[in-house]
Amino acid sequence: MSGQNRDYLSYMRLVLGLYILKILQQGPAHGNKLAEEIERRTQNTYTPNTNALYPLLRIMEEKGYVVGEWDSPVTRSKRIYTITGAGIARVPALALMLEDRLKQVELKVAILRTDLLGH
């Protein structure tokens, strides 16, 4: 995988992780509800891919940021996620990281806008 692809995946994981934690601060949710809420909050401009969402939720569980429990241990149909104290504490750091990344993107867009569009 190229450095550019890794950078993009890192950025998307940061965005997705911050969305997950912020949504879970409002209350527990299962994966599909998280995806629907992210899509709603982004005004349908971003639909999380389940191939990214669920592995990230597992990583966040391993790091202790969220706890997942099956709604029914017998059928295991939906895993309900709840934010932990460590997850709440992680939100400000992720927000700062995203702020830095967005500033970098905004600078690049400003350069392109000026150079290519003249404004």
Tab-separated table of C-alpha atoms in Angstrom:
chain	number	residue	atom	x	y	z
A	1	MET	CA	0.000	0.000	0.000
A	2	SER	CA	1.355	3.409	-0.935
A	3	GLY	CA	2.014	6.133	1.609
A	4	GLN	CA	-0.807	8.195	0.151
A	5	ASN	CA	-3.286	5.330	0.608
A	6	ARG	CA	-2.116	4.765	4.188
A	7	ASP	CA	-2.486	8.488	4.891
A	8	TYR	CA	-6.046	8.503	3.511
A	9	LEU	CA	-6.979	5.389	5.510
A	10	SER	CA	-5.486	6.944	8.642
A	11	TYR	CA	-7.537	10.108	8.038
A	12	MET	CA	-10.755	8.162	7.453
A	13	ARG	CA	-10.156	6.006	10.549
A	14	LEU	CA	-9.667	9.211	12.569
A	15	VAL	CA	-12.912	10.716	11.254
A	16	LEU	CA	-14.862	7.501	11.730
A	17	GLY	CA	-13.454	6.902	15.216
A	18	LEU	CA	-14.304	10.406	16.361
A	19	TYR	CA	-17.837	10.073	14.986
A	20	ILE	CA	-18.290	6.740	16.768
A	21	LEU	CA	-17.179	8.118	20.124
A	22	LYS	CA	-19.228	11.313	19.812
A	23	ILE	CA	-22.364	9.366	18.873
A	24	LEU	CA	-21.847	6.892	21.713
A	25	GLN	CA	-21.581	9.823	24.135
A	26	GLN	CA	-25.297	10.296	23.378
A	27	GLY	CA	-26.067	6.669	24.278
A	28	PRO	CA	-25.384	3.046	23.311
A	29	ALA	CA	-25.806	1.995	19.682
A	30	HIS	CA	-25.263	-0.934	17.350
A	31	GLY	CA	-23.129	-0.764	14.211
A	32	ASN	CA	-25.944	-0.095	11.747
A	33	LYS	CA	-27.305	2.704	13.940
A	34	LEU	CA	-23.813	4.246	14.100
A	35	ALA	CA	-23.510	4.089	10.307
A	36	GLU	CA	-26.972	5.616	9.826
A	37	GLU	CA	-26.227	8.425	12.284
A	38	ILE	CA	-22.905	9.232	10.603
A	39	GLU	CA	-24.663	9.332	7.236
A	40	ARG	CA	-27.350	11.633	8.675
A	41	ARG	CA	-24.829	13.947	10.354
A	42	THR	CA	-22.800	14.232	7.144
A	43	GLN	CA	-25.956	15.045	5.180
A	44	ASN	CA	-25.631	11.811	3.185
A	45	THR	CA	-22.166	12.724	1.907
A	46	TYR	CA	-20.457	9.861	3.757
A	47	THR	CA	-21.783	6.357	4.257
A	48	PRO	CA	-19.398	4.316	6.396
A	49	ASN	CA	-18.339	1.067	4.796
A	50	THR	CA	-19.000	-1.876	7.107
A	51	ASN	CA	-15.571	-3.223	6.102
A	52	ALA	CA	-14.114	-0.175	7.881
A	53	LEU	CA	-16.691	0.315	10.639
A	54	TYR	CA	-16.701	-3.094	12.304
A	55	PRO	CA	-12.932	-3.658	12.335
A	56	LEU	CA	-12.529	-0.170	13.851
A	57	LEU	CA	-15.127	-0.967	16.515
A	58	ARG	CA	-13.152	-4.127	17.382
A	59	ILE	CA	-9.936	-2.089	17.643
A	60	MET	CA	-11.704	0.475	19.823
A	61	GLU	CA	-12.955	-2.367	22.023
A	62	GLU	CA	-9.438	-3.792	22.333
A	63	LYS	CA	-8.125	-0.358	23.340
A	64	GLY	CA	-10.876	0.002	25.938
A	65	TYR	CA	-12.609	2.994	24.317
A	66	VAL	CA	-15.894	1.129	23.846
A	67	VAL	CA	-17.546	-1.979	25.257
A	68	GLY	CA	-19.676	-4.204	23.051
A	69	GLU	CA	-22.314	-6.620	24.286
A	70	TRP	CA	-24.680	-8.813	22.300
A	71	ASP	CA	-28.327	-7.742	22.567
A	72	SER	CA	-29.119	-11.453	22.811
A	73	PRO	CA	-26.211	-13.715	23.748
A	74	VAL	CA	-28.058	-16.681	22.190
A	75	THR	CA	-28.778	-15.238	18.714
A	76	ARG	CA	-25.935	-12.702	18.681
A	77	SER	CA	-27.828	-10.597	16.150
A	78	LYS	CA	-26.737	-7.111	17.223
A	79	ARG	CA	-23.723	-5.962	19.183
A	80	ILE	CA	-24.539	-2.875	21.239
A	81	TYR	CA	-21.605	-0.529	21.888
A	82	THR	CA	-21.187	1.803	24.852
A	83	ILE	CA	-18.441	4.392	25.330
A	84	THR	CA	-16.116	3.922	28.309
A	85	GLY	CA	-14.341	6.478	30.487
A	86	ALA	CA	-11.212	5.926	28.389
A	87	GLY	CA	-13.247	6.591	25.240
A	88	ILE	CA	-14.625	9.825	26.666
A	89	ALA	CA	-11.103	10.877	27.637
A	90	ARG	CA	-9.844	10.084	24.103
A	91	VAL	CA	-12.305	12.422	22.319
A	92	PRO	CA	-10.364	15.704	22.887
A	93	ALA	CA	-7.110	14.191	21.581
A	94	LEU	CA	-8.834	12.830	18.479
A	95	ALA	CA	-10.530	16.199	17.928
A	96	LEU	CA	-7.135	17.955	18.042
A	97	MET	CA	-5.671	15.440	15.611
A	98	LEU	CA	-8.588	15.977	13.234
A	99	GLU	CA	-8.275	19.754	13.565
A	100	ASP	CA	-4.633	19.524	12.472
A	101	ARG	CA	-5.499	17.266	9.541
A	102	LEU	CA	-8.317	19.564	8.399
A	103	LYS	CA	-6.020	22.600	8.544
A	104	GLN	CA	-3.592	20.773	6.251
A	105	VAL	CA	-6.408	19.966	3.814
A	106	GLU	CA	-7.731	23.542	3.936
A	107	LEU	CA	-4.261	24.902	3.143
A	108	LYS	CA	-3.948	22.617	0.115
A	109	VAL	CA	-7.420	23.605	-1.101
A	110	ALA	CA	-6.604	27.321	-0.683
A	111	ILE	CA	-3.421	26.912	-2.734
A	112	LEU	CA	-5.281	25.078	-5.508
A	113	ARG	CA	-8.145	27.585	-5.464
A	114	THR	CA	-5.748	30.529	-5.790
A	115	ASP	CA	-3.418	28.959	-8.326
A	116	LEU	CA	-5.970	27.293	-10.576
A	117	LEU	CA	-9.085	29.424	-10.161
A	118	GLY	CA	-7.557	32.791	-9.366
A	119	HIS	CA	-9.463	33.341	-6.121
